[in-house]
């Protein structure tokens, strides 16, 4: 059934809200009260073509989970084009109250549209944290809120950032450091650096090219990347972009040794387990078929943490449209960028067996925060653990990764050497990577700086951010007096300050 623009444009209120995505018309009225991004963003797009907005935060996959009755029909391209003109000429109007339903579906959240100000010249980015200031001239307040948000009052994020400075080096001198190599391997796949690009959801908020642009940047430097379930492009398209970029690099003219400066990049998949096991199993099979090399199961998100900044933004948006009830609900987390069934609060250690069997390759638990769970991961046959508090976005006052690594060294030393141990959270200097390596980590994940770099400069920004971290890492090795990561040992660091605050078993009952 073909719908005309005039009819669709009428449905722009809270009592009847239609949106167009990829030429298809959907009635989202029943979801206004439940929508993860709040009702305001849907009403703003009511009676309009919402395709561009949709693509900034969602993969096309999410449309598969909409109830069939929400699909109303198609529009031809000419009608869609005229719709944009008709709809954009009028403000959205509101009915007295919004409708609600027990059903929910992830559709739209605020976009990362550019501002009139552009970023400074990329030459001004000398440190990884310079990209944040650069991105502020490009990203919207919504996008900046999304990437910078932290749990509750921000204590977990602050602890992540400060933890790296609370370990100092014990440099060696006169060690002949004219030639150094930071090369390593992650699950047998060569990596030019002991750091990788962390999983970040909704990269379409950062750049129109989203994850594809992100992957093209990391491929040019041979870096490993972790791709989120919450990507705005399909995992198949993301994997294909890596292959395409690698083929372009291989066909470049010039000396062969120059084109092979870096080993080929590898992608790994970060899995959110859905409340429905069938959806989780489907994601696993698709990731396997797409060629991802390892599966990182997120275990620190049985429910979504309190993202304070996000809640304030969503409340403000609702108030702008007169949706007072929706605004009040937003402050209590009833409007978030993920629906309740998106997560699996019932997930337990017993589920690791079937996930491991379904995947059939290296399996990492993402979000381990204590020594006991490191031991449990080993017991259940995992291949690696990521020590992480989700970028300070989940539990209030969660431990930073370096402190958990020290705890494992002290109380679960049997894990070292049997599991590949990764850490993330708060790293902003490539030289600090060595601190984690000295304490037994395989590699360090870096997230937010790459979101900002992508937003400000696209793939070129991703390349430059990698280059900055890599140069700091190289200098760090030379000034520490080591020539390879094999020489990065515990005695090369002083972690006393973190050790003083590390958890220890109670010796008596208080």
Coordinates of C-alpha atoms in Angstrom, one line a residue:
X1 CA 0.0 0.0 0.0
X2 CA 1.4 3.4 -1.1
X3 CA 0.7 6.3 1.3
X4 CA 0.8 9.9 0.2
X5 CA 2.7 12.7 1.8
X6 CA -0.3 14.8 2.7
X7 CA -1.8 12.0 4.8
X8 CA 1.5 11.1 6.5
X9 CA 2.2 14.7 7.4
X10 CA -1.0 14.9 9.4
X11 CA 0.2 12.4 11.9
X12 CA 2.5 14.6 14.0
X13 CA 1.0 14.6 17.4
X14 CA 1.2 12.6 20.6
X15 CA -2.3 11.1 19.8
X16 CA -1.2 10.0 16.3
X17 CA 2.5 9.8 15.4
X18 CA 3.7 8.3 12.2
X19 CA 7.3 8.3 11.0
X20 CA 9.0 7.2 7.8
X21 CA 12.1 5.1 7.7
X22 CA 13.7 3.9 4.5
X23 CA 10.5 4.7 2.6
X24 CA 8.3 2.7 5.0
X25 CA 5.7 4.3 7.2
X26 CA 5.4 3.2 10.9
X27 CA 2.8 4.1 13.5
X28 CA 4.8 4.7 16.6
X29 CA 2.0 6.2 18.7
X30 CA 1.7 3.1 21.1
X31 CA 5.4 3.5 21.9
X32 CA 5.6 7.2 22.8
X33 CA 5.3 6.4 26.5
X34 CA 7.8 3.6 26.3
X35 CA 10.3 4.7 23.7
X36 CA 13.9 4.3 25.0
X37 CA 14.9 7.8 23.8
X38 CA 11.8 9.4 25.1
X39 CA 8.6 10.6 23.4
X40 CA 10.0 14.0 22.4
X41 CA 12.3 12.8 19.7
X42 CA 9.6 10.7 18.1
X43 CA 7.1 13.6 18.1
X44 CA 9.7 15.9 16.6
X45 CA 9.9 13.4 13.7
X46 CA 6.2 12.8 13.5
X47 CA 4.9 13.1 10.0
X48 CA 8.4 13.3 8.6
X49 CA 11.1 11.2 7.0
X50 CA 13.1 10.1 10.1
X51 CA 15.6 7.9 8.1
X52 CA 18.7 10.2 8.7
X53 CA 17.9 10.5 12.4
X54 CA 17.3 6.8 12.8
X55 CA 20.6 5.9 11.2
X56 CA 22.6 7.9 13.7
X57 CA 21.7 5.6 16.5
X58 CA 20.3 2.3 15.2
X59 CA 21.2 -0.6 13.0
X60 CA 18.5 -1.6 10.5
X61 CA 18.2 -4.8 12.5
X62 CA 16.0 -3.2 15.1
X63 CA 13.1 -2.8 12.7
X64 CA 12.8 -6.6 12.5
X65 CA 11.6 -6.6 16.1
X66 CA 8.7 -4.1 15.6
X67 CA 5.2 -5.6 15.8
X68 CA 3.8 -6.2 12.3
X69 CA 0.8 -3.9 12.9
X70 CA 3.1 -0.9 13.3
X71 CA 4.0 -1.0 9.6
X72 CA 1.4 0.9 7.7
X73 CA 2.7 0.9 4.1
X74 CA 5.3 2.4 1.7
X75 CA 6.0 5.7 0.1
X76 CA 7.7 6.2 -3.2
X77 CA 10.9 8.4 -3.3
X78 CA 9.1 11.4 -4.8
X79 CA 6.5 11.3 -2.0
X80 CA 9.2 11.1 0.7
X81 CA 11.0 14.0 -0.8
X82 CA 7.8 16.2 -0.8
X83 CA 7.0 15.0 2.7
X84 CA 10.2 16.5 4.0
X85 CA 9.2 19.8 2.5
X86 CA 5.7 19.7 3.8
X87 CA 6.6 18.5 7.3
X88 CA 9.6 20.8 7.9
X89 CA 7.4 23.9 7.2
X90 CA 5.4 23.4 10.4
X91 CA 6.2 22.8 14.0
X92 CA 5.1 19.5 15.7
X93 CA 1.7 19.9 17.4
X94 CA 0.7 18.1 20.6
X95 CA -2.4 16.6 21.9
X96 CA -3.4 17.0 25.6
X97 CA -1.6 13.8 26.7
X98 CA 0.6 11.0 25.3
X99 CA -0.7 7.5 25.0
X100 CA 1.2 4.6 26.5
X101 CA 1.5 0.9 26.1
X102 CA 3.1 -2.1 27.8
X103 CA 5.0 -2.7 24.6
X104 CA 8.3 -1.0 23.9
X105 CA 10.6 -0.8 20.9
X106 CA 13.9 1.0 20.3
X107 CA 13.5 3.5 17.5
X108 CA 15.0 6.9 17.7
X109 CA 17.1 8.9 20.1
X110 CA 18.7 12.4 19.6
X111 CA 21.1 12.8 16.8
X112 CA 24.7 14.0 16.6
X113 CA 24.0 16.7 14.0
X114 CA 26.8 19.1 13.3
X115 CA 27.0 22.6 14.6
X116 CA 28.0 25.6 12.5
X117 CA 31.4 25.6 14.1
X118 CA 33.9 23.1 12.7
X119 CA 36.8 21.5 14.5
X120 CA 40.3 23.1 14.7
X121 CA 43.0 21.8 12.3
X122 CA 43.9 18.3 13.1
X123 CA 47.5 19.4 13.7
X124 CA 46.3 20.9 17.0
X125 CA 45.5 17.4 18.3
X126 CA 48.8 16.4 20.0
X127 CA 47.3 14.3 22.8
X128 CA 44.5 11.8 22.8
X129 CA 42.3 14.0 25.0
X130 CA 42.7 16.9 22.6
X131 CA 40.0 15.3 20.4
X132 CA 37.3 16.0 23.0
X133 CA 37.7 19.7 22.7
X134 CA 37.8 19.4 18.9
X135 CA 34.6 17.4 18.8
X136 CA 32.7 20.0 20.8
X137 CA 32.7 22.2 17.7
X138 CA 31.0 19.4 15.7
X139 CA 28.8 17.2 17.9
X140 CA 25.4 18.2 19.3
X141 CA 24.8 18.5 23.0
X142 CA 22.9 15.2 22.8
X143 CA 25.8 13.3 21.3
X144 CA 28.3 14.9 23.8
X145 CA 26.0 13.9 26.6
X146 CA 25.8 10.4 25.4
X147 CA 29.5 9.8 25.1
X148 CA 30.5 11.7 28.2
X149 CA 27.8 10.4 30.5
X150 CA 28.7 8.4 33.6
X151 CA 26.9 6.6 36.4
X152 CA 25.3 8.5 39.2
X153 CA 27.6 11.3 40.4
X154 CA 30.5 10.3 38.2
X155 CA 32.8 8.8 40.9
X156 CA 33.5 5.6 38.9
X157 CA 34.5 7.5 35.8
X158 CA 36.7 9.9 37.9
X159 CA 38.4 6.9 39.5
X160 CA 39.2 5.4 36.1
X161 CA 40.8 8.6 34.9
X162 CA 42.9 9.1 38.1
X163 CA 44.0 5.4 38.4
X164 CA 46.6 5.6 35.7
X165 CA 48.5 8.5 37.4
X166 CA 48.6 6.6 40.7
X167 CA 51.1 4.1 39.3
X168 CA 54.6 5.4 38.5
X169 CA 57.5 3.9 36.6
X170 CA 60.9 2.6 37.8
X171 CA 63.0 3.3 34.7
X172 CA 66.2 1.5 33.7
X173 CA 69.0 3.4 32.0
X174 CA 71.8 2.5 29.6
X175 CA 69.8 -0.4 28.1
X176 CA 70.4 0.3 24.4
X177 CA 66.9 1.4 23.3
X178 CA 67.6 2.5 19.7
X179 CA 65.3 -0.3 18.5
X180 CA 62.0 -1.1 20.3
X181 CA 59.0 -3.1 19.3
X182 CA 55.6 -2.8 20.9
X183 CA 54.1 -5.7 18.8
X184 CA 52.0 -8.3 20.5
X185 CA 49.2 -10.7 19.7
X186 CA 45.5 -11.0 20.8
X187 CA 44.3 -14.6 20.7
X188 CA 47.1 -15.4 18.2
X189 CA 46.4 -12.5 15.9
X190 CA 49.2 -10.1 15.5
X191 CA 48.8 -6.6 16.7
X192 CA 51.2 -3.7 16.2
X193 CA 50.3 -2.3 19.7
X194 CA 49.2 -3.6 23.1
X195 CA 46.1 -1.5 22.8
X196 CA 42.8 -1.8 20.9
X197 CA 39.8 0.3 20.1
X198 CA 37.1 -0.4 22.5
X199 CA 33.5 -1.2 21.7
X200 CA 31.3 1.9 21.6
X201 CA 27.6 1.9 20.7
X202 CA 25.9 4.2 18.3
X203 CA 28.9 5.6 16.5
X204 CA 26.4 7.1 14.0
X205 CA 26.0 9.8 16.7
X206 CA 29.6 10.7 16.2
X207 CA 29.9 10.6 12.4
X208 CA 27.6 9.9 9.5
X209 CA 29.8 7.1 8.4
X210 CA 29.5 5.4 11.8
X211 CA 31.2 2.1 12.4
X212 CA 32.2 1.8 8.8
X213 CA 34.2 5.0 9.0
X214 CA 35.6 3.9 12.3
X215 CA 36.8 0.6 10.9
X216 CA 38.4 2.2 7.9
X217 CA 40.5 4.3 10.2
X218 CA 41.7 1.5 12.4
X219 CA 42.5 -0.7 9.4
X220 CA 45.0 1.8 8.1
X221 CA 47.0 1.3 11.2
X222 CA 46.6 -2.4 11.7
X223 CA 44.8 -1.9 15.1
X224 CA 42.4 -4.4 16.6
X225 CA 38.8 -3.2 17.1
X226 CA 35.9 -4.3 19.3
X227 CA 32.6 -3.8 17.7
X228 CA 29.4 -3.3 19.7
X229 CA 26.1 -5.0 19.4
X230 CA 24.7 -1.5 19.7
X231 CA 26.2 -0.4 16.3
X232 CA 24.3 1.8 13.9
X233 CA 25.3 -0.4 11.0
X234 CA 25.0 -4.1 10.6
X235 CA 27.8 -6.3 11.7
X236 CA 28.0 -7.7 8.2
X237 CA 28.5 -4.2 6.7
X238 CA 31.1 -3.4 9.3
X239 CA 33.1 -6.6 8.6
X240 CA 32.8 -6.0 4.9
X241 CA 34.2 -2.4 5.3
X242 CA 37.3 -3.9 7.0
X243 CA 37.9 -6.3 4.1
X244 CA 37.3 -3.5 1.6
X245 CA 39.8 -1.2 3.3
X246 CA 42.4 -3.9 3.6
X247 CA 42.1 -4.7 -0.1
X248 CA 42.6 -1.0 -0.9
X249 CA 45.7 -0.9 1.2
X250 CA 47.1 -4.0 -0.4
X251 CA 46.6 -2.5 -3.9
X252 CA 48.3 0.8 -3.1
X253 CA 51.3 1.5 -5.3
X254 CA 54.7 1.6 -3.7
X255 CA 57.3 -0.6 -2.0
X256 CA 55.7 -3.8 -0.7
X257 CA 57.3 -3.3 2.7
X258 CA 55.7 0.1 3.0
X259 CA 52.2 -1.3 2.4
X260 CA 52.8 -4.1 4.9
X261 CA 54.0 -1.7 7.7
X262 CA 51.2 -3.0 9.9
X263 CA 49.7 -6.5 10.3
X264 CA 46.1 -6.7 9.1
X265 CA 43.5 -5.4 11.5
X266 CA 41.2 -7.9 13.3
X267 CA 37.7 -7.3 14.6
X268 CA 36.2 -8.8 17.7
X269 CA 32.5 -8.7 18.7
X270 CA 31.1 -7.3 21.9
X271 CA 27.8 -9.2 22.7
X272 CA 24.9 -7.9 24.7
X273 CA 22.8 -10.9 25.7
X274 CA 19.1 -10.2 25.0
X275 CA 16.3 -11.3 27.3
X276 CA 15.3 -13.7 24.4
X277 CA 17.8 -16.4 24.0
X278 CA 17.0 -16.9 20.4
X279 CA 18.0 -13.3 19.6
X280 CA 21.3 -13.8 21.5
X281 CA 22.0 -17.0 19.6
X282 CA 21.2 -15.3 16.3
X283 CA 23.7 -12.5 17.1
X284 CA 26.4 -15.1 17.9
X285 CA 25.9 -16.9 14.6
X286 CA 25.9 -13.8 12.6
X287 CA 29.1 -12.6 14.2
X288 CA 30.7 -15.9 13.5
X289 CA 29.6 -15.9 9.9
X290 CA 30.9 -12.3 9.5
X291 CA 34.4 -13.3 10.5
X292 CA 34.8 -11.7 14.0
X293 CA 37.7 -13.4 15.7
X294 CA 36.5 -13.5 19.4
X295 CA 33.3 -12.9 21.3
X296 CA 33.3 -10.6 24.3
X297 CA 30.2 -11.2 26.4
X298 CA 29.1 -8.1 28.4
X299 CA 28.4 -9.2 32.0
X300 CA 28.3 -5.9 33.8
X301 CA 25.0 -4.8 32.4
X302 CA 22.1 -6.9 33.8
X303 CA 20.3 -3.6 33.8
X304 CA 21.3 -0.1 32.5
X305 CA 23.1 2.1 35.0
X306 CA 21.9 5.5 36.0
X307 CA 23.2 7.8 33.2
X308 CA 22.6 11.1 34.9
X309 CA 23.4 13.4 32.0
X310 CA 21.3 11.4 29.5
X311 CA 18.3 11.7 31.9
X312 CA 18.6 15.4 32.1
X313 CA 18.8 15.8 28.3
X314 CA 15.8 13.7 27.8
X315 CA 13.8 15.5 30.4
X316 CA 14.7 18.9 28.8
X317 CA 13.6 17.6 25.4
X318 CA 10.2 16.4 26.7
X319 CA 9.6 19.7 28.5
X320 CA 10.3 21.6 25.3
X321 CA 7.4 19.8 23.7
X322 CA 5.1 20.2 26.7
X323 CA 5.4 16.5 27.7
X324 CA 5.6 17.1 31.5
X325 CA 4.8 13.5 32.5
X326 CA 7.4 12.1 30.1
X327 CA 9.9 14.6 31.5
X328 CA 9.3 13.5 35.0
X329 CA 9.6 9.8 34.0
X330 CA 12.9 10.5 32.3
X331 CA 14.5 11.6 35.5
X332 CA 13.9 8.1 36.9
X333 CA 15.4 6.3 34.0
X334 CA 12.2 5.2 32.4
X335 CA 13.5 6.7 29.2
X336 CA 16.9 5.4 28.2
X337 CA 18.6 4.5 25.0
X338 CA 17.9 0.8 25.6
X339 CA 14.6 -1.1 26.3
X340 CA 14.3 -3.4 29.3
X341 CA 14.3 -6.5 27.3
X342 CA 17.5 -5.4 25.5
X343 CA 19.4 -6.8 28.5
X344 CA 19.3 -10.2 30.3
X345 CA 19.1 -9.8 34.0
X346 CA 18.6 -13.5 34.4
X347 CA 22.0 -14.3 32.8
X348 CA 24.1 -16.5 35.0
X349 CA 27.3 -18.6 35.0
X350 CA 25.2 -21.5 33.8
X351 CA 24.7 -19.6 30.5
X352 CA 28.4 -19.4 29.7
X353 CA 28.4 -23.1 28.6
X354 CA 25.8 -22.7 25.8
X355 CA 27.2 -19.4 24.7
X356 CA 30.7 -20.9 24.5
X357 CA 29.4 -23.9 22.5
X358 CA 27.4 -21.7 20.1
X359 CA 30.4 -19.4 19.5
X360 CA 33.1 -22.1 19.2
X361 CA 36.0 -19.7 19.4
X362 CA 37.8 -17.4 21.9
X363 CA 35.4 -16.2 24.6
X364 CA 36.0 -13.1 26.8
X365 CA 33.9 -11.9 29.7
X366 CA 33.6 -8.2 29.5
X367 CA 33.1 -6.4 32.8
X368 CA 34.9 -8.5 35.5
X369 CA 35.4 -6.4 38.6
X370 CA 36.8 -8.7 41.3
X371 CA 39.2 -11.6 41.8
X372 CA 36.5 -14.1 42.5
X373 CA 34.9 -13.6 39.1
X374 CA 38.2 -14.0 37.4
X375 CA 38.5 -17.4 39.1
X376 CA 35.0 -18.3 38.0
X377 CA 35.8 -17.3 34.4
X378 CA 38.7 -19.7 34.4
X379 CA 36.6 -22.4 35.9
X380 CA 34.0 -22.0 33.2
X381 CA 36.4 -22.3 30.4
X382 CA 36.6 -18.7 29.2
X383 CA 39.7 -17.6 27.2
X384 CA 39.9 -14.1 28.5
X385 CA 38.5 -11.4 30.8
X386 CA 38.1 -7.7 30.4
X387 CA 38.5 -5.9 33.6
X388 CA 36.1 -3.0 33.2
X389 CA 33.4 -0.9 34.9
X390 CA 31.9 0.0 31.5
X391 CA 33.7 3.3 31.2
X392 CA 32.3 4.4 34.6
X393 CA 28.7 4.2 33.2
X394 CA 27.3 1.3 35.2
X395 CA 27.8 0.7 38.9
X396 CA 28.3 3.6 41.3
X397 CA 31.8 3.6 42.9
X398 CA 32.9 0.6 40.9
X399 CA 36.6 -0.3 41.0
X400 CA 38.9 0.8 38.3
X401 CA 40.5 -1.9 36.1
X402 CA 44.0 -1.4 37.4
X403 CA 42.9 -2.0 41.0
X404 CA 41.1 -5.1 40.0
X405 CA 44.2 -6.3 38.1
X406 CA 46.2 -5.9 41.3
X407 CA 43.6 -7.7 43.3
X408 CA 43.8 -10.6 40.8
X409 CA 47.6 -10.7 41.2
X410 CA 47.2 -10.9 44.9
X411 CA 44.3 -13.2 45.4
X412 CA 43.9 -15.1 42.1
X413 CA 47.4 -15.5 40.7
X414 CA 46.5 -18.8 39.1
X415 CA 44.5 -16.8 36.5
X416 CA 47.7 -15.1 35.2
X417 CA 49.0 -16.9 32.1
X418 CA 45.9 -19.0 31.7
X419 CA 43.5 -16.2 30.6
X420 CA 44.2 -13.3 28.4
X421 CA 43.6 -10.3 30.6
X422 CA 42.4 -7.0 29.1
X423 CA 41.7 -3.7 30.9
X424 CA 39.9 -0.5 29.9
X425 CA 38.7 2.7 31.3
X426 CA 40.2 6.2 31.5
X427 CA 43.4 5.7 29.5
X428 CA 44.4 8.9 27.8
X429 CA 48.2 8.5 27.3
X430 CA 49.9 5.8 25.3
X431 CA 52.8 5.5 27.8
X432 CA 50.3 4.4 30.4
X433 CA 49.5 1.3 28.4
X434 CA 52.8 -0.1 29.7
X435 CA 51.6 0.0 33.3
X436 CA 48.9 -2.5 32.6
X437 CA 51.3 -4.7 30.6
X438 CA 53.8 -4.7 33.4
X439 CA 51.1 -5.9 35.7
X440 CA 50.1 -8.8 33.5
X441 CA 47.6 -7.4 31.0
X442 CA 47.5 -8.5 27.4
X443 CA 46.2 -5.2 26.0
X444 CA 44.4 -2.0 27.0
X445 CA 41.1 -0.8 25.4
X446 CA 40.7 2.9 24.6
X447 CA 37.2 4.2 23.9
X448 CA 36.0 7.8 24.3
X449 CA 39.0 9.5 22.6
X450 CA 38.2 7.6 19.4
X451 CA 34.5 8.6 19.6
X452 CA 35.6 12.2 19.7
X453 CA 38.3 11.7 17.0
X454 CA 35.8 10.1 14.7
X455 CA 33.3 12.9 15.2
X456 CA 35.7 15.7 14.6
X457 CA 37.8 14.2 11.7
X458 CA 36.3 10.9 10.6
X459 CA 38.7 8.0 9.7
X460 CA 41.6 10.5 9.6
X461 CA 40.9 11.3 13.2
X462 CA 40.9 7.6 14.2
X463 CA 44.3 7.2 12.4
X464 CA 45.8 10.2 14.2
X465 CA 44.5 9.1 17.6
X466 CA 46.2 5.8 17.1
X467 CA 49.4 7.5 15.9
X468 CA 49.4 9.7 19.0
X469 CA 49.0 6.7 21.4
X470 CA 51.5 4.7 19.5
X471 CA 54.2 7.4 19.6
X472 CA 53.7 7.9 23.4
X473 CA 53.9 4.1 23.8
X474 CA 57.2 4.0 21.8
X475 CA 58.7 6.9 23.8
X476 CA 57.5 5.3 27.0
X477 CA 59.3 2.0 26.2
X478 CA 62.6 3.8 25.4
X479 CA 62.4 5.9 28.6
X480 CA 61.5 2.9 30.7
X481 CA 64.5 1.1 29.3
X482 CA 62.8 -1.8 27.6
X483 CA 62.9 -2.9 24.0
X484 CA 60.0 -5.4 23.9
X485 CA 56.9 -6.1 25.9
X486 CA 58.5 -9.2 27.3
X487 CA 60.6 -6.9 29.4
X488 CA 57.5 -5.1 30.8
X489 CA 57.5 -6.8 34.2
X490 CA 55.9 -5.9 37.6
X491 CA 59.2 -4.6 39.0
X492 CA 59.2 -1.8 36.4
X493 CA 56.2 -0.1 38.1
X494 CA 55.4 1.2 41.6
X495 CA 51.7 0.6 42.3
X496 CA 51.9 1.2 46.1
X497 CA 49.2 3.9 46.1
X498 CA 46.7 1.7 44.4
X499 CA 47.7 -1.3 46.5
X500 CA 47.0 0.7 49.7
X501 CA 43.4 1.1 48.7
X502 CA 42.9 -2.3 47.2
X503 CA 40.3 -4.6 48.7
X504 CA 41.5 -7.2 51.2
X505 CA 39.6 -10.0 52.9
X506 CA 38.1 -9.2 56.3
X507 CA 40.2 -10.8 59.0
X508 CA 37.6 -10.4 61.7
X509 CA 33.9 -9.6 61.9
X510 CA 33.2 -6.0 62.9

